[in-house]
mmCIF file with all atom_site columns, C-alpha atoms in Angstrom:
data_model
loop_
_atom_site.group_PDB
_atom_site.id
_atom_site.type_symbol
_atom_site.label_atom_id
_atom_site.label_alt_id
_atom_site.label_comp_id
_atom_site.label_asym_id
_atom_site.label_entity_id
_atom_site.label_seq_id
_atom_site.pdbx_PDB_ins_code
_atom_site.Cartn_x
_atom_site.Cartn_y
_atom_site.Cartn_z
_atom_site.occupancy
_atom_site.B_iso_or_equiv
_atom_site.pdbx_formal_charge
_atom_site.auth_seq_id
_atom_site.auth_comp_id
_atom_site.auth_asym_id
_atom_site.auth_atom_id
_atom_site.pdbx_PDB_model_num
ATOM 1   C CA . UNK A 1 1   ? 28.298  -16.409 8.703   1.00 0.00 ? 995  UNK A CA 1
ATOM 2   C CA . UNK A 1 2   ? 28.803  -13.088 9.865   1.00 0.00 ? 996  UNK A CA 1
ATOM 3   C CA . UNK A 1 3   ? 27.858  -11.076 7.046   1.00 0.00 ? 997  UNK A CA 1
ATOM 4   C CA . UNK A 1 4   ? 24.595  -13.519 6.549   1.00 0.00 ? 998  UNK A CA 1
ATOM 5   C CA . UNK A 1 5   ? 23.728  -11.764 9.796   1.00 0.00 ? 999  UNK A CA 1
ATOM 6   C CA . UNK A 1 6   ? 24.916  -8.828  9.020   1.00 0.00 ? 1000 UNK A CA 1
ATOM 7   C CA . UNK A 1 7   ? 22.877  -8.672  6.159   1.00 0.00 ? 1001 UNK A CA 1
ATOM 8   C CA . UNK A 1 8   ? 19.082  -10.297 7.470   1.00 0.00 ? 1002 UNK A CA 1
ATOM 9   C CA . UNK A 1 9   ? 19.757  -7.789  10.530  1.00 0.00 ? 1003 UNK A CA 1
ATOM 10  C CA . UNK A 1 10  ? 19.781  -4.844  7.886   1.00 0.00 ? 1004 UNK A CA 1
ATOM 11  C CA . UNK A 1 11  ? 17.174  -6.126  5.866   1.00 0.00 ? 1005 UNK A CA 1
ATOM 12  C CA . UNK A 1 12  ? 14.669  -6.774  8.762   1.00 0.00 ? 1006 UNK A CA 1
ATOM 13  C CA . UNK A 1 13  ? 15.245  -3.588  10.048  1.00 0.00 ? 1007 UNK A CA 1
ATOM 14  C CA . UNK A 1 14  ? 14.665  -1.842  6.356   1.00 0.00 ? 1008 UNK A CA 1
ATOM 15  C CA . UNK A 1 15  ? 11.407  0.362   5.736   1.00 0.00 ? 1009 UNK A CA 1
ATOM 16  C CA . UNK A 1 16  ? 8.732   -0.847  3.013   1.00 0.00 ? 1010 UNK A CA 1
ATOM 17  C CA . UNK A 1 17  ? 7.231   2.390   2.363   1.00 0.00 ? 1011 UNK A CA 1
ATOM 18  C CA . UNK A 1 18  ? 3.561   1.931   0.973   1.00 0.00 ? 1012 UNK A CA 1
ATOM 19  C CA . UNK A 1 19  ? 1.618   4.315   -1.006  1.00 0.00 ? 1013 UNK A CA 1
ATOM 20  C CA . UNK A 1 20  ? -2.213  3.482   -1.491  1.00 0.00 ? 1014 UNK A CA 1
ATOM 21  C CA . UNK A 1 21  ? -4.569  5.209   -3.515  1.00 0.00 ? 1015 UNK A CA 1
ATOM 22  C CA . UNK A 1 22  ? -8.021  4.711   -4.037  1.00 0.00 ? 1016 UNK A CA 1
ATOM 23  C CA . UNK A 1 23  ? -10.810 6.462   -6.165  1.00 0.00 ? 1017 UNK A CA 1
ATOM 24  C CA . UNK A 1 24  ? -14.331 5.646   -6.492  1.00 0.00 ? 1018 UNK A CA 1
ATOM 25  C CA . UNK A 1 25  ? -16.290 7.604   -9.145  1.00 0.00 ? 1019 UNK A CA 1
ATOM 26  C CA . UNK A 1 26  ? -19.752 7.101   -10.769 1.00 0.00 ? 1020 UNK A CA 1
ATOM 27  C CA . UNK A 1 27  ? -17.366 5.704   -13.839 1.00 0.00 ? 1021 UNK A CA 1
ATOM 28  C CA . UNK A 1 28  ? -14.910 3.662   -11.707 1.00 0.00 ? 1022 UNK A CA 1
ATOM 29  C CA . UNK A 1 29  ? -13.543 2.313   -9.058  1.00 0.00 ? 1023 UNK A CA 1
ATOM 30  C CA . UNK A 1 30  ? -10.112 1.090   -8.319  1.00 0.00 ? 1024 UNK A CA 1
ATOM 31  C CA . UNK A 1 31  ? -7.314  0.886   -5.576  1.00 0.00 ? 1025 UNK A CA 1
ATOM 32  C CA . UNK A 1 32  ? -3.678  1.018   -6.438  1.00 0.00 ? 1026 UNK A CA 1
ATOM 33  C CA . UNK A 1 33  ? -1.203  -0.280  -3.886  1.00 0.00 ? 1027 UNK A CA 1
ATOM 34  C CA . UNK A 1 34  ? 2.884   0.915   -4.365  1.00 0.00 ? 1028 UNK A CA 1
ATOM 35  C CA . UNK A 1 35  ? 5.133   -1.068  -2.070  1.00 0.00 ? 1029 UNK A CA 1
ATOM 36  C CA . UNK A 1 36  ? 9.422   0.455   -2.012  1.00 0.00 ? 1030 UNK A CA 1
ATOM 37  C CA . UNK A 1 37  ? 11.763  -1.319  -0.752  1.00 0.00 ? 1031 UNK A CA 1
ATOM 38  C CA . UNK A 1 38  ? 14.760  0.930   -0.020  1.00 0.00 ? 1032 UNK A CA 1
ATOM 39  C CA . UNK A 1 39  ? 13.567  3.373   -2.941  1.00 0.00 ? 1033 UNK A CA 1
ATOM 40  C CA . UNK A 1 40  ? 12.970  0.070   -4.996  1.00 0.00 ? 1034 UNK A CA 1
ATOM 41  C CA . UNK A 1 41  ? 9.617   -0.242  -6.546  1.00 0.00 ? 1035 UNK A CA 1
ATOM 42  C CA . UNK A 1 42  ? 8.951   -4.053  -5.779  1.00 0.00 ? 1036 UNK A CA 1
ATOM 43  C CA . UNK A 1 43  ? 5.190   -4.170  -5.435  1.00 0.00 ? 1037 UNK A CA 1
ATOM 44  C CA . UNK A 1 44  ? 2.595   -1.837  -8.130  1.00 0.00 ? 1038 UNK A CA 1
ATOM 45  C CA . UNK A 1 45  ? -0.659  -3.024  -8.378  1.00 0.00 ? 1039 UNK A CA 1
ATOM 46  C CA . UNK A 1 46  ? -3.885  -1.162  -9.833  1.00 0.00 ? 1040 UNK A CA 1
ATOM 47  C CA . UNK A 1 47  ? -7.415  -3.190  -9.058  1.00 0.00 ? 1041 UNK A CA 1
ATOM 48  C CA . UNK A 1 48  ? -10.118 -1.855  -10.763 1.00 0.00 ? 1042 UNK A CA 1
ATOM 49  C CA . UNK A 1 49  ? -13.121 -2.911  -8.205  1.00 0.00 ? 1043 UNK A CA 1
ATOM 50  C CA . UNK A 1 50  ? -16.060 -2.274  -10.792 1.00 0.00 ? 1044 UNK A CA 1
ATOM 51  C CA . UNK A 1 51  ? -15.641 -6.054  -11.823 1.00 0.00 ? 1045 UNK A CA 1
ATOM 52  C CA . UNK A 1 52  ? -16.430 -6.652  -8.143  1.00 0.00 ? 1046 UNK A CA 1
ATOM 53  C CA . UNK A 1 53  ? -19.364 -4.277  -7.637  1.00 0.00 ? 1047 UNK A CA 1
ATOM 54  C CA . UNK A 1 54  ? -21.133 -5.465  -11.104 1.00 0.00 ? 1048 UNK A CA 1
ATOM 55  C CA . UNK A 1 55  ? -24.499 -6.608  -9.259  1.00 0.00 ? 1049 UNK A CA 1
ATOM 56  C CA . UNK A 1 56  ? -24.056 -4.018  -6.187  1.00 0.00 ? 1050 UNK A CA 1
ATOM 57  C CA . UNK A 1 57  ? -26.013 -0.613  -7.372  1.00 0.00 ? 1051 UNK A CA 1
ATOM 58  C CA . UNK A 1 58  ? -23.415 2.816   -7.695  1.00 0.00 ? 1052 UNK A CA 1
ATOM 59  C CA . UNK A 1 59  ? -23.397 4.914   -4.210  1.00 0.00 ? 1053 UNK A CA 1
ATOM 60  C CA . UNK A 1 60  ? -24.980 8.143   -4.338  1.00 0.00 ? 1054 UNK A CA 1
ATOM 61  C CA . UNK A 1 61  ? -24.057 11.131  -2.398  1.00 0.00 ? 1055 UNK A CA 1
ATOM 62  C CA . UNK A 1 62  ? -27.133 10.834  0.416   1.00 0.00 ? 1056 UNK A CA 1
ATOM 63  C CA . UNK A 1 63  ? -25.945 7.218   1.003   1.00 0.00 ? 1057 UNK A CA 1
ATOM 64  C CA . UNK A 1 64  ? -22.414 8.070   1.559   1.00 0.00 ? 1058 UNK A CA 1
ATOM 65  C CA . UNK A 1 65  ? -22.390 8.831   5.441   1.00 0.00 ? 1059 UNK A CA 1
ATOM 66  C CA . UNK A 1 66  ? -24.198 5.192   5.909   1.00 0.00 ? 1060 UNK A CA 1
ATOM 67  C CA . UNK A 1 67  ? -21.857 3.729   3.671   1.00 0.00 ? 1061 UNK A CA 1
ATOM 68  C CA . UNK A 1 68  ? -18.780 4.954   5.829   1.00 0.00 ? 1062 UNK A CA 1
ATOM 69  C CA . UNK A 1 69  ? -20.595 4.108   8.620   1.00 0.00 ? 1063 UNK A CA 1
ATOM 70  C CA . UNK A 1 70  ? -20.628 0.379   7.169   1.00 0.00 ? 1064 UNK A CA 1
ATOM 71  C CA . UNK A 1 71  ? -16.923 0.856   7.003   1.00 0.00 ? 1065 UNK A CA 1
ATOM 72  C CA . UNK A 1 72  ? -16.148 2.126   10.551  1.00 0.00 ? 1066 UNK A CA 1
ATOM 73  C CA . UNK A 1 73  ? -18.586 -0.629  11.989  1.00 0.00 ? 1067 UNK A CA 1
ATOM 74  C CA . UNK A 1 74  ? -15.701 -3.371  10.009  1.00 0.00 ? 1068 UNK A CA 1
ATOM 75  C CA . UNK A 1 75  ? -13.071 -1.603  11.284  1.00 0.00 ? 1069 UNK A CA 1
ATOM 76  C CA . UNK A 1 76  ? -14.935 -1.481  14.873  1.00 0.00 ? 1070 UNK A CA 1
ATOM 77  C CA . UNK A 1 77  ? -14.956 -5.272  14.146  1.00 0.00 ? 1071 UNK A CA 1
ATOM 78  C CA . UNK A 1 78  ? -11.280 -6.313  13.443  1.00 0.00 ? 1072 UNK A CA 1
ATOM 79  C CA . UNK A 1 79  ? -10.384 -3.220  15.827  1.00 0.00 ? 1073 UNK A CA 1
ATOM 80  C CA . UNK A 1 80  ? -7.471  -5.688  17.705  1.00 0.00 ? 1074 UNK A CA 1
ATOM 81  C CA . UNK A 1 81  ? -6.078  -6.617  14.497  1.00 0.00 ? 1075 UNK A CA 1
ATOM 82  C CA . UNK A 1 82  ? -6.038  -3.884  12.992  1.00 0.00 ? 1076 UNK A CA 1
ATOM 83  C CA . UNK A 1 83  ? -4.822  -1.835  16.013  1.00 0.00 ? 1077 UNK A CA 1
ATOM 84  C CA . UNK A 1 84  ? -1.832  -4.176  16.170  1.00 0.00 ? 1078 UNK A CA 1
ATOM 85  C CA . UNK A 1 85  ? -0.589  -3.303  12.685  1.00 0.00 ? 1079 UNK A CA 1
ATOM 86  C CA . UNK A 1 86  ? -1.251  0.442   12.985  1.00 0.00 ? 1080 UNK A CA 1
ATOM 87  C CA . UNK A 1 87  ? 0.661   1.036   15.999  1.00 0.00 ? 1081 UNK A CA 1
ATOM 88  C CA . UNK A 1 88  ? 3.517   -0.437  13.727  1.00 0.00 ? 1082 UNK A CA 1
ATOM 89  C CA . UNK A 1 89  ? 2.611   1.756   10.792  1.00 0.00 ? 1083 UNK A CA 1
ATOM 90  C CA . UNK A 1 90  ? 4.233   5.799   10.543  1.00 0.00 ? 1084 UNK A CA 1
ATOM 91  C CA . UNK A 1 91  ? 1.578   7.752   8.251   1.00 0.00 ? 1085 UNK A CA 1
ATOM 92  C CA . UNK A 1 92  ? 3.734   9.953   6.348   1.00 0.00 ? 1086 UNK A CA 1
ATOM 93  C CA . UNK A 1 93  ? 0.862   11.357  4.409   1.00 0.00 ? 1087 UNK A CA 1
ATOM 94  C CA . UNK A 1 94  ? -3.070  11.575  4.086   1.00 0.00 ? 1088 UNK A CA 1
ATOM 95  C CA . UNK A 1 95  ? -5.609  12.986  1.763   1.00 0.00 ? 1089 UNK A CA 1
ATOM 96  C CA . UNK A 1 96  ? -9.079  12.033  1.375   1.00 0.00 ? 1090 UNK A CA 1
ATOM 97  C CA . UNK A 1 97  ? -11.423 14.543  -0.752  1.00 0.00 ? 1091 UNK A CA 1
ATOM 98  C CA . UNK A 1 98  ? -15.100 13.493  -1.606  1.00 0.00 ? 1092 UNK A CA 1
ATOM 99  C CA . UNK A 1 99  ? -16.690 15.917  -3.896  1.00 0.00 ? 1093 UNK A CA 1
ATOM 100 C CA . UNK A 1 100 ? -20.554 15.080  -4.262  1.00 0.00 ? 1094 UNK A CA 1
ATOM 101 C CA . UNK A 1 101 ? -24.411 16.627  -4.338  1.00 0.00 ? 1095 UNK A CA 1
ATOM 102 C CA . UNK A 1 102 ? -28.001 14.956  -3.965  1.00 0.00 ? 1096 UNK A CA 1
ATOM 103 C CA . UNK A 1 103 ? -29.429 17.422  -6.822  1.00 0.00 ? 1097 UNK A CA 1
ATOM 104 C CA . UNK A 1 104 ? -31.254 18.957  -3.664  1.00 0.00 ? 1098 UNK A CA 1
ATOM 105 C CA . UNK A 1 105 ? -29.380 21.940  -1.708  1.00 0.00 ? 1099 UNK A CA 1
ATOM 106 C CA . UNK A 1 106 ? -30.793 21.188  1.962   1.00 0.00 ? 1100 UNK A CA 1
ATOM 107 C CA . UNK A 1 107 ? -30.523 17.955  1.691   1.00 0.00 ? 1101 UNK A CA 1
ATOM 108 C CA . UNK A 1 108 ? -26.791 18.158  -0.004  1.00 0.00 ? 1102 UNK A CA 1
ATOM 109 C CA . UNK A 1 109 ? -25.702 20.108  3.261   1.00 0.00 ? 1103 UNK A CA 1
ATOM 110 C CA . UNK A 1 110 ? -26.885 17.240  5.515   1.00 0.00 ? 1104 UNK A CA 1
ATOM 111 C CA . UNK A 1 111 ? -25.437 15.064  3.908   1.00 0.00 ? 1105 UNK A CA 1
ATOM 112 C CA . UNK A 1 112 ? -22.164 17.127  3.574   1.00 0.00 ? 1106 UNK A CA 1
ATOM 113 C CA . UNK A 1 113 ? -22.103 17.739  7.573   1.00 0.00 ? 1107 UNK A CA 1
ATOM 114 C CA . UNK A 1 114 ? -22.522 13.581  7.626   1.00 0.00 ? 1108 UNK A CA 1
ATOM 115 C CA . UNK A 1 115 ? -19.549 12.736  6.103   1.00 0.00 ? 1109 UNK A CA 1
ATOM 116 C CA . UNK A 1 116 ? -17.944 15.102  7.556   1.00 0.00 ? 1110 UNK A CA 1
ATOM 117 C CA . UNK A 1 117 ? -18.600 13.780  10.871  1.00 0.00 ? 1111 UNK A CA 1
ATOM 118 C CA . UNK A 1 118 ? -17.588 10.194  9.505   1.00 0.00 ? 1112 UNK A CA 1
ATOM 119 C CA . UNK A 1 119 ? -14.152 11.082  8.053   1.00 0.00 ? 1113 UNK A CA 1
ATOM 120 C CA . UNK A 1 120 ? -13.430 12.610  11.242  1.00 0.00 ? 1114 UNK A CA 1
ATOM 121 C CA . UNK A 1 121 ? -14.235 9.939   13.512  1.00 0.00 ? 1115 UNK A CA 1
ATOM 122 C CA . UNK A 1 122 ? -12.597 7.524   11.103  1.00 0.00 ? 1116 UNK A CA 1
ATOM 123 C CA . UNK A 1 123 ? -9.308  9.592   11.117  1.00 0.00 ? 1117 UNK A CA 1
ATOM 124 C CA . UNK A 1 124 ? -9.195  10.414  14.816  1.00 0.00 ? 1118 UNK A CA 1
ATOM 125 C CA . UNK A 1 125 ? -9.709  6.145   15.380  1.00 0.00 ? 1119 UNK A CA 1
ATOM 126 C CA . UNK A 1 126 ? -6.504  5.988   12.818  1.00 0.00 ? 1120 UNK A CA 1
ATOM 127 C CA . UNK A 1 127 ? -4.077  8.989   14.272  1.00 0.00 ? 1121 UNK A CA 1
ATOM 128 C CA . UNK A 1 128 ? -5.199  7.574   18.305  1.00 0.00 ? 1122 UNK A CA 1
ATOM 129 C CA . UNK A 1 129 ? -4.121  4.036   17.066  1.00 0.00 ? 1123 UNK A CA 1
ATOM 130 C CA . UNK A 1 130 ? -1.427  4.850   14.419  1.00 0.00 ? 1124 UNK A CA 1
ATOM 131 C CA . UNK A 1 131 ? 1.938   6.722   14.343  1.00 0.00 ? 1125 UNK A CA 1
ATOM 132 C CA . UNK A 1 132 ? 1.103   10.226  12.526  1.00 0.00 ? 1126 UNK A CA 1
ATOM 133 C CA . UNK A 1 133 ? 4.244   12.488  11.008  1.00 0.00 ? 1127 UNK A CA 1
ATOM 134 C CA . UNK A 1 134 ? 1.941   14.505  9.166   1.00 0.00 ? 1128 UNK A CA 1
ATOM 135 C CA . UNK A 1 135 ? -1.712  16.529  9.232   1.00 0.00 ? 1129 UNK A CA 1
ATOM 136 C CA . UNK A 1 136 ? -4.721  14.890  7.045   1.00 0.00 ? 1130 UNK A CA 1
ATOM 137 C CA . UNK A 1 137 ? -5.698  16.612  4.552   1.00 0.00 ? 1131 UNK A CA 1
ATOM 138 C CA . UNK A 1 138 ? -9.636  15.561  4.454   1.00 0.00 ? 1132 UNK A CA 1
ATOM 139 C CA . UNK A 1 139 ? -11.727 18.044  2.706   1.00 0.00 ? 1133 UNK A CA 1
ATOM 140 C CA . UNK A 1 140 ? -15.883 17.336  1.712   1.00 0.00 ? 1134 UNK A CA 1
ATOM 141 C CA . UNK A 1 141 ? -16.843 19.781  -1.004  1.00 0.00 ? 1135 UNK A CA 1
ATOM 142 C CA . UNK A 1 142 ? -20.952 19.872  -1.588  1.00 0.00 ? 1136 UNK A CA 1
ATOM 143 C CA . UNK A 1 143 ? -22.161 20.386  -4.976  1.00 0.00 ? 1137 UNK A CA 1
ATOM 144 C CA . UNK A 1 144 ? -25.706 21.631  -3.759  1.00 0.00 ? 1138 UNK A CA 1
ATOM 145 C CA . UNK A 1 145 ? -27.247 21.271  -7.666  1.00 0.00 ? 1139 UNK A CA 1
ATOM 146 C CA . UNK A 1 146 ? -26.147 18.701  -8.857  1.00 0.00 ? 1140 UNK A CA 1
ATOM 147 C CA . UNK A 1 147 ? -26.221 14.598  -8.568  1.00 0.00 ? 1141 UNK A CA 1
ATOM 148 C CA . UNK A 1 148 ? -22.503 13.491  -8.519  1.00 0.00 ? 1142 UNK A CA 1
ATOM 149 C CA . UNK A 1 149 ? -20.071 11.795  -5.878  1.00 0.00 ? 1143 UNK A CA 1
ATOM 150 C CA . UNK A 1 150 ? -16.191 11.338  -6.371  1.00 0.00 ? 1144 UNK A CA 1
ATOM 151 C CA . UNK A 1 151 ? -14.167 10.496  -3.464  1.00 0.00 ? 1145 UNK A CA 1
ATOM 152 C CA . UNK A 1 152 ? -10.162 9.954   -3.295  1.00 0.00 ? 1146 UNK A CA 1
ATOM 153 C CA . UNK A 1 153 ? -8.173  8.809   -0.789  1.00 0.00 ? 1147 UNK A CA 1
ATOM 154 C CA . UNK A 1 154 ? -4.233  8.692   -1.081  1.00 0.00 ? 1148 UNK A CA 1
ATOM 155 C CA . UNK A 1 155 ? -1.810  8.283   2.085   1.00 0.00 ? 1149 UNK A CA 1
ATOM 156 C CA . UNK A 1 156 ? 1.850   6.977   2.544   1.00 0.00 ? 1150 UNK A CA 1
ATOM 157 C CA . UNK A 1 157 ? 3.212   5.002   5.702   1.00 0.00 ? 1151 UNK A CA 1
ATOM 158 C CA . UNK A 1 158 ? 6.000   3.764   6.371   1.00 0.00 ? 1152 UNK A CA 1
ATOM 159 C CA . UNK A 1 159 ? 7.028   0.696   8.233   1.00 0.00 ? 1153 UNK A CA 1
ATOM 160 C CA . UNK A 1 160 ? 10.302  -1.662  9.209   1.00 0.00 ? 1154 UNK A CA 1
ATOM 161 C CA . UNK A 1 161 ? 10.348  -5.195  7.506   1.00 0.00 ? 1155 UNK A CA 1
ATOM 162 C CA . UNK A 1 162 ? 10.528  -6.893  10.999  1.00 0.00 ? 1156 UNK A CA 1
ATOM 163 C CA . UNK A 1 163 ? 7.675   -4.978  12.449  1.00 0.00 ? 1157 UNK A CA 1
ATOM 164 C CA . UNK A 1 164 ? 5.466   -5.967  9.433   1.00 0.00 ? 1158 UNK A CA 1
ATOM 165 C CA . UNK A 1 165 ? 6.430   -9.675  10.242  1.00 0.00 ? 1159 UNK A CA 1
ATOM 166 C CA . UNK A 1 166 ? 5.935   -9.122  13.844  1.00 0.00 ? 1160 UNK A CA 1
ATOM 167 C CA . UNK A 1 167 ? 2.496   -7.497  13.267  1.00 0.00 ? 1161 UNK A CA 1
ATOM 168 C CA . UNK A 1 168 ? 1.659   -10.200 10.560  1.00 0.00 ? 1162 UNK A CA 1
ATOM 169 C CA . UNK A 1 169 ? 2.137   -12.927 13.443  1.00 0.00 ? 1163 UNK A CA 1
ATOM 170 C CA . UNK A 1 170 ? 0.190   -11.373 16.212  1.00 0.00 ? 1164 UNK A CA 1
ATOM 171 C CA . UNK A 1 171 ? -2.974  -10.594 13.719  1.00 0.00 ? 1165 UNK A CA 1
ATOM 172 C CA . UNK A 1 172 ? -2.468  -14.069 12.591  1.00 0.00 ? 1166 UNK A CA 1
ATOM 173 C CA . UNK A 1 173 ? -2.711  -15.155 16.566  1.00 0.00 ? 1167 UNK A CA 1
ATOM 174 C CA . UNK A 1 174 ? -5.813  -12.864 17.270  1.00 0.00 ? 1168 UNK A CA 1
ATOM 175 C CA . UNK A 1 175 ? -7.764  -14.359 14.100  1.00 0.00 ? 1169 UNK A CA 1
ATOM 176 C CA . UNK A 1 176 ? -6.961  -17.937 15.262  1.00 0.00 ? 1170 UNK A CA 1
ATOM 177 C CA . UNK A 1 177 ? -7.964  -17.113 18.425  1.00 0.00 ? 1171 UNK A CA 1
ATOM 178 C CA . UNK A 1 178 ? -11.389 -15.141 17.219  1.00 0.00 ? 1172 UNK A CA 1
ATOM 179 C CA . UNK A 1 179 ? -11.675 -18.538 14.742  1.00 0.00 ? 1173 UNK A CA 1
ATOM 180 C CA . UNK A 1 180 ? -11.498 -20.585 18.405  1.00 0.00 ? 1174 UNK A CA 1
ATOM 181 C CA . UNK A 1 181 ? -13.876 -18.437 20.270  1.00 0.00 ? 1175 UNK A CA 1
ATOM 182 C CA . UNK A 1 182 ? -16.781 -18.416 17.493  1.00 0.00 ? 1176 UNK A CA 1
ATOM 183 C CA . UNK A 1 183 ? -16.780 -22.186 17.370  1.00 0.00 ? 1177 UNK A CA 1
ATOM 184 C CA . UNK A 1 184 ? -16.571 -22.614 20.993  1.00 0.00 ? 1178 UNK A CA 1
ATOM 185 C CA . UNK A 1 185 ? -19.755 -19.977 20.757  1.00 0.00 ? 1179 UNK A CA 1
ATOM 186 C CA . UNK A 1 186 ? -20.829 -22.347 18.073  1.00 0.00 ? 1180 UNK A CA 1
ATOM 187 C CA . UNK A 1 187 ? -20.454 -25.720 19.976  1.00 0.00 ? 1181 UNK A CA 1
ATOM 188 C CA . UNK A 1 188 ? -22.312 -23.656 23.108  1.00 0.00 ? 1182 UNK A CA 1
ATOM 189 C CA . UNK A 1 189 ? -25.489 -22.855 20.587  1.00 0.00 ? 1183 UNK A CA 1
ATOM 190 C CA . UNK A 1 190 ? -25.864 -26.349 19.814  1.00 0.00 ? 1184 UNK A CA 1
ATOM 191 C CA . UNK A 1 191 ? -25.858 -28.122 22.936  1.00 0.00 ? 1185 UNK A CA 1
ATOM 192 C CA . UNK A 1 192 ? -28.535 -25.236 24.286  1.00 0.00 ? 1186 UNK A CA 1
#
């Protein structure tokens, strides 16, 4: 009975160390997600997203600050739940390059200084809410005559088994609760 103990103790107090990677490209787009347990691959899996995005038109480069935008309101959104788990979560590494152009130099530079100004704000929200061991490497390199965009993002964190669980269960609580609130909200609208 001891050793059962023994043993759940060392495994819930184990890292899973995740690496993600995502790339979206004119060509493709995909995500793959690499989960270790204790060195042990246990989790690799490569989505390719372009099966996803079949009736949603490619992102150019001048619509790439509103489209992060999009993505920090979401994240402004679940902000509880997703605090929850980052606070859990040590970032061992992060890179995130985007490489694009409009085909028009001026206008290339705006939009250069915009997502610029998005990646930051998106990274600060992550290192004030996560656990950083490491400096971002974010880098936005304008192509000023041509019409391209490529962006890459790859980071690694790190995080104990029972912490995972622990942060699983309290984002489960907040959606249940959110789930509660909007039909109470519901309920309200109706009766008005």
């Amino acid at each position: 009975m001891i050793t059962v103990i023994a043993i759940a103790v060392i495994f819930l107090f184990s890292k899973l160390i995740i690496h993600v990677q995502g790339a979206y490209c004119q060509a493709n787009t995909s995500i793959t997600i690499r989960i270790y347990w204790c060195k042990i691959p246990i989790i690799r899996r490569t989505m390719m997203l372009d099966d996803f995005e079949s009736n949603t038109p490619a992102i150019n480069f001048r619509e790439l600050p509103s489209k992060l935008n999009e993505a920090l309101h979401i994240l402004r959104q679940g902000h509880k739940a997703i605090s929850v788990m980052l606070q859990k979560m040590k970032f061992k590494q992060m890179k995130w390059h985007t490489v694009g152009g409009t085909g028009d130099a001026s206008l290339t530079g705006i939009v250069s200084g915009g997502v610029w100004t998005v990646k930051g704000v998106i990274i600060a929200w992550l290192q004030e809410h996560g656990i950083f061991n490491c400096h971002p490497d974010i880098k936005v390199v304008p192509l000023f005559q041509q019409k391209y965009i490529q962006s890459e993002i790859y980071c690694i964190v790190s995080i104990r088994i029972a912490q995972a669980i622990s942060g699983f269960l309290q984002v489960m609580r907040i959606m249940a609760n959110n789930k509660k609130l909007l039909i109470h909200q519901a309920q309200m609208y109706k009766r008005s």
